Tab-separated table of C-alpha atoms in Angstrom:
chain	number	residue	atom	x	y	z
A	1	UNK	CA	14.303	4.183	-26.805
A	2	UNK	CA	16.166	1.472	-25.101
A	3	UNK	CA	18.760	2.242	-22.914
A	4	UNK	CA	21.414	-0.775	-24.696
A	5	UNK	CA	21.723	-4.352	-23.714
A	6	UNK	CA	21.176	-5.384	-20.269
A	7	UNK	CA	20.610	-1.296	-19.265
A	8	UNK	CA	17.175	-0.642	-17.990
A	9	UNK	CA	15.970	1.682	-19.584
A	10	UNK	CA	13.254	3.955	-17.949
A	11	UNK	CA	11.382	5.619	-20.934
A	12	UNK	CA	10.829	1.993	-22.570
A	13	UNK	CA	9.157	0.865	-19.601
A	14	UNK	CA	6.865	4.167	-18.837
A	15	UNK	CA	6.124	3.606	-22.927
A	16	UNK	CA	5.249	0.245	-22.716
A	17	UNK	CA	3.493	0.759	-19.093
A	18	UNK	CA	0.980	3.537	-21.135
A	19	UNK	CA	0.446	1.291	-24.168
A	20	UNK	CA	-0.320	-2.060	-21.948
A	21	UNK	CA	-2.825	-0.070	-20.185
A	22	UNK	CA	-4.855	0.823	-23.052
A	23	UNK	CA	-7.461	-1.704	-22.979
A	24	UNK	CA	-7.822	-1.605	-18.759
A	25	UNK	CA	-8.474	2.166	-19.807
A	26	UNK	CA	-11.239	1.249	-21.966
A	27	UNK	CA	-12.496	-1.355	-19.643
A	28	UNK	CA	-12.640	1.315	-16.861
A	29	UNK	CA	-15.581	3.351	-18.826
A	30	UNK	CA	-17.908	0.280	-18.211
A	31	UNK	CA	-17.762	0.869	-14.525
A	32	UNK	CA	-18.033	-2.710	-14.357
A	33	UNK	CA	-16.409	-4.126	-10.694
A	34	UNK	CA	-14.765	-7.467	-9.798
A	35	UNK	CA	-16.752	-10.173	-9.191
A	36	UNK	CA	-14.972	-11.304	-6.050
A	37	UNK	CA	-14.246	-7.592	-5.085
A	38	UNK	CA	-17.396	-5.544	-5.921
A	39	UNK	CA	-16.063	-2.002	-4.597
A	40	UNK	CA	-12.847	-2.520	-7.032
A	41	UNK	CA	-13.572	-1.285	-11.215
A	42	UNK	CA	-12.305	-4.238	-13.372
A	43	UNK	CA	-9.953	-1.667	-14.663
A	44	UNK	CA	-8.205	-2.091	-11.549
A	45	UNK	CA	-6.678	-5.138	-13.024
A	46	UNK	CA	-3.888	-2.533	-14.589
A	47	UNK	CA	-1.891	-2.643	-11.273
A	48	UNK	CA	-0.387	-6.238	-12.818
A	49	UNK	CA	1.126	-3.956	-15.967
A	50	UNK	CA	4.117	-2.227	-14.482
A	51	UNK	CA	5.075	-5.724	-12.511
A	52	UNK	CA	4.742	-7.698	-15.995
A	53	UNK	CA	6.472	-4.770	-18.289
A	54	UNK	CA	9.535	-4.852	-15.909
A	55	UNK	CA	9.679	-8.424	-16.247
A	56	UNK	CA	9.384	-8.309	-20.118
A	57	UNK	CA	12.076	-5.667	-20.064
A	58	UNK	CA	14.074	-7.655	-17.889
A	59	UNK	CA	14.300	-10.722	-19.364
A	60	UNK	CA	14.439	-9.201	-23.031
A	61	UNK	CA	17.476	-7.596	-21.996
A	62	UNK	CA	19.207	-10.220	-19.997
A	63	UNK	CA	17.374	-13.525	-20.282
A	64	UNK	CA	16.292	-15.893	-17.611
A	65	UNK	CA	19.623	-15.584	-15.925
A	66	UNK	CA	18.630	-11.563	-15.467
A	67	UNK	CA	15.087	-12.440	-14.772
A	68	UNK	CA	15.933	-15.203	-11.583
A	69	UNK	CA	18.270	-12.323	-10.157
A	70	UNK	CA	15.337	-9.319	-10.649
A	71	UNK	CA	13.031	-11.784	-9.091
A	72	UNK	CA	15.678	-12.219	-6.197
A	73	UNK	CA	16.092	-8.579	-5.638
A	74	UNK	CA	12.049	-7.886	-5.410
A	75	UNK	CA	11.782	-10.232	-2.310
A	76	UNK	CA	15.438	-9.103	-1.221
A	77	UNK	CA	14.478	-7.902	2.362
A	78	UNK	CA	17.747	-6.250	3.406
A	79	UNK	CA	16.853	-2.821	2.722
A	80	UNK	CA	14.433	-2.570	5.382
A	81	UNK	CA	16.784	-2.162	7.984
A	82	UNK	CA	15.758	1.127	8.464
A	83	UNK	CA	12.299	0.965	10.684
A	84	UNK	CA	12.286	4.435	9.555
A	85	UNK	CA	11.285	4.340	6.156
A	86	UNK	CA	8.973	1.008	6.111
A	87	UNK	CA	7.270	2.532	8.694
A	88	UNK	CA	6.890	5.974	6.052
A	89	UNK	CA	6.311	3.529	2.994
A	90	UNK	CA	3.625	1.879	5.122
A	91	UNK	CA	1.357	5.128	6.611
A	92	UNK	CA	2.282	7.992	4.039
A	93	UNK	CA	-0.632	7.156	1.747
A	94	UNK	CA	-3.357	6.561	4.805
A	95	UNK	CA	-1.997	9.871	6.241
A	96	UNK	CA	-2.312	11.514	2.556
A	97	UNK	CA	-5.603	10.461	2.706
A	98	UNK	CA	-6.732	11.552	5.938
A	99	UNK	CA	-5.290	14.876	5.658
A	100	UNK	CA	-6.814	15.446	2.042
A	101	UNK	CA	-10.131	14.500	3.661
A	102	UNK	CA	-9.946	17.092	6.488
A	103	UNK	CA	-8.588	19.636	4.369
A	104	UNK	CA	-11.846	18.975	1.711
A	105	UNK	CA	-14.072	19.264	4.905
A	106	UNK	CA	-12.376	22.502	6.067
A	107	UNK	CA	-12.963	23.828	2.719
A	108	UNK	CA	-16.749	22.513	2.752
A	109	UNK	CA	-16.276	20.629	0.040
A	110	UNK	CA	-17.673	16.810	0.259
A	111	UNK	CA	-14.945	14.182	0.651
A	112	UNK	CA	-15.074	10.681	-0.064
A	113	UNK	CA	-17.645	9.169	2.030
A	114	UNK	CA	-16.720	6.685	5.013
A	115	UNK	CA	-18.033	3.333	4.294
A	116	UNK	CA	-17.910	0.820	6.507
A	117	UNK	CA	-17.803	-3.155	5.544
A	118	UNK	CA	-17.929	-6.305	6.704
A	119	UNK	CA	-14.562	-7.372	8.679
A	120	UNK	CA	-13.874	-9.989	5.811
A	121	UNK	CA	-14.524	-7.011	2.614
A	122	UNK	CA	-12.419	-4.655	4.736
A	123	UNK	CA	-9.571	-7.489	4.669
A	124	UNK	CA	-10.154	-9.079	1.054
A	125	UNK	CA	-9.889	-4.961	0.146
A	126	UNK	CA	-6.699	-4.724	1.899
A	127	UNK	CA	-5.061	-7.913	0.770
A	128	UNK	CA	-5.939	-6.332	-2.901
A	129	UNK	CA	-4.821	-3.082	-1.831
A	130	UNK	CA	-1.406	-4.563	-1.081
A	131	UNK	CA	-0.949	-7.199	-3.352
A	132	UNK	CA	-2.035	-4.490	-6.311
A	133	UNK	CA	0.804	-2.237	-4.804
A	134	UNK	CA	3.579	-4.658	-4.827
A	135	UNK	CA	2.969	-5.042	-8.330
A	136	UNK	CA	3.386	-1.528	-9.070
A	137	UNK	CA	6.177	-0.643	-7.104
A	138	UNK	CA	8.348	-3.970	-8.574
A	139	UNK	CA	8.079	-2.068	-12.221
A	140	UNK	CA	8.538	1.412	-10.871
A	141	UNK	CA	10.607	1.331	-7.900
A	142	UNK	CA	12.274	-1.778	-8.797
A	143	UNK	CA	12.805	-1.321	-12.836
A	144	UNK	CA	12.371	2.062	-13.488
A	145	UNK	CA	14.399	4.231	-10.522
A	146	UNK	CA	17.733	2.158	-11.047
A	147	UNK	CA	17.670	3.571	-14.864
A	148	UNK	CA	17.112	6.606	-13.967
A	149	UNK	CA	19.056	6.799	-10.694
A	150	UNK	CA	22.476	6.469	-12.790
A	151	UNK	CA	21.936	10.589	-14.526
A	152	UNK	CA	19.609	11.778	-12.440
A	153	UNK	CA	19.510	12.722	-8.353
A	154	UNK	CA	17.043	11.028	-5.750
A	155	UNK	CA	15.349	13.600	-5.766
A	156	UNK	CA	14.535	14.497	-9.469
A	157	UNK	CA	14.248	10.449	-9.982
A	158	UNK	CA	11.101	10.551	-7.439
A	159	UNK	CA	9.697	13.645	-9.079
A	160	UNK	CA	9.833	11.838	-12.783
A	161	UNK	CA	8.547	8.597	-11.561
A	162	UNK	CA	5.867	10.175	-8.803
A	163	UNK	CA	4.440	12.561	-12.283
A	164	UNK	CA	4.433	9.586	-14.374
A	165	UNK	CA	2.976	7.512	-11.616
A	166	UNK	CA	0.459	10.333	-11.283
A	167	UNK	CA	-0.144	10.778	-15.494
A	168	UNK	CA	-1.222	6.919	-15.663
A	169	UNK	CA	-3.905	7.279	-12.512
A	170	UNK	CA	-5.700	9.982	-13.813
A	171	UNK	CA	-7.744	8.254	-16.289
A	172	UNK	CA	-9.083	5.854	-13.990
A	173	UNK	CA	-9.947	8.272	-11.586
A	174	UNK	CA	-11.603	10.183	-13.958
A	175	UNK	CA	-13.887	7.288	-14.880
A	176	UNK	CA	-14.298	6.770	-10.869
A	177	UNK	CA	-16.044	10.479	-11.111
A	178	UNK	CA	-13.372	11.866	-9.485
A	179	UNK	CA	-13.076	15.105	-10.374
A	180	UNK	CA	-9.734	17.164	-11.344
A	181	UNK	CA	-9.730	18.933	-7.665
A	182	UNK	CA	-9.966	15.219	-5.939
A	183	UNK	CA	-6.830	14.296	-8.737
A	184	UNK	CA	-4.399	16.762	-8.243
């Protein structure tokens, strides 16, 4: 399964990604929440695995040395150079969202309801949002696209990543009631 010495390898970490998740899984069928974020499932804890599996990987294949650099390169902020694509990274999933919404509505179907919070929830939820997203996307942006990126295009790289992205969701949606319409 590994990809050789020092060679990310891709599978390893989507393997190891499924197997670490296991128990948030299982804690996700309590329906239990977070004491110090009540409208977040315990089982939302999980978002840390991809950000600690790539760092396992990383510094089983290369040591510290390797780790230090990876580290580097998370928090390297040269790429964003194009306004462009922050500016998609940042409002693709709130526009995703909306538009889901308003196509559920158009199709008379109930969408997830609107709830408003206190200014400081809204903000503690956000904070969580983001820091729980920066965790994922340092194991699958940051670990798992460069492996894959050497034999595969862009293009086919996004699709594996965005259905295994998708394949490790589902079970906590499911156990959020979502149903299979609201997943796909």
């Amino acid at each position: 399964m590994s990809a050789g010495r020092g060679t990310p390898s891709a599978w390893a970490f989507f393997g190891m990604v499924f197997v670490l998740s296991l128990p948030f899984y299982a804690m996700a069928a309590t329906k239990l929440a977070l004491p110090f974020a009540p409208s977040f499932p315990v089982s939302a804890v999980m978002v840390v695995v991809p950000l600690a599996v790539a760092f396992l990987l990383v510094f089983r294949q290369g040591g510290h040395l390797a780790t230090a650099r990876f580290l580097r390169l998370t928090t390297d902020t040269r790429c964003l150079r194009q306004t462009t694509w922050v500016l998609a990274a940042i409002f693709i999933m709130p526009i995703a969202f909306a538009l889901t919404a308003g196509a559920l509505r158009l199709l008379g179907k109930a969408g997830p309801a609107l709830q408003l919070a206190p200014s400081g929830t809204i903000l503690a939820g956000l904070v969580l949002i983001l820091l729980g997203a920066a965790c994922e996307e340092i194991g699958w942006q940051g670990y798992a696209w460069p492996g894959l990126k050497r034999r595969h295009s862009a293009l086919h790289v996004a699709l594996i990543i965005g259905a295994v992205w998708a394949l490790w969701h589902v079970i906590p949606f499911a156990f959020l009631g979502r149903g299979a319409g609201w997943i796909l």
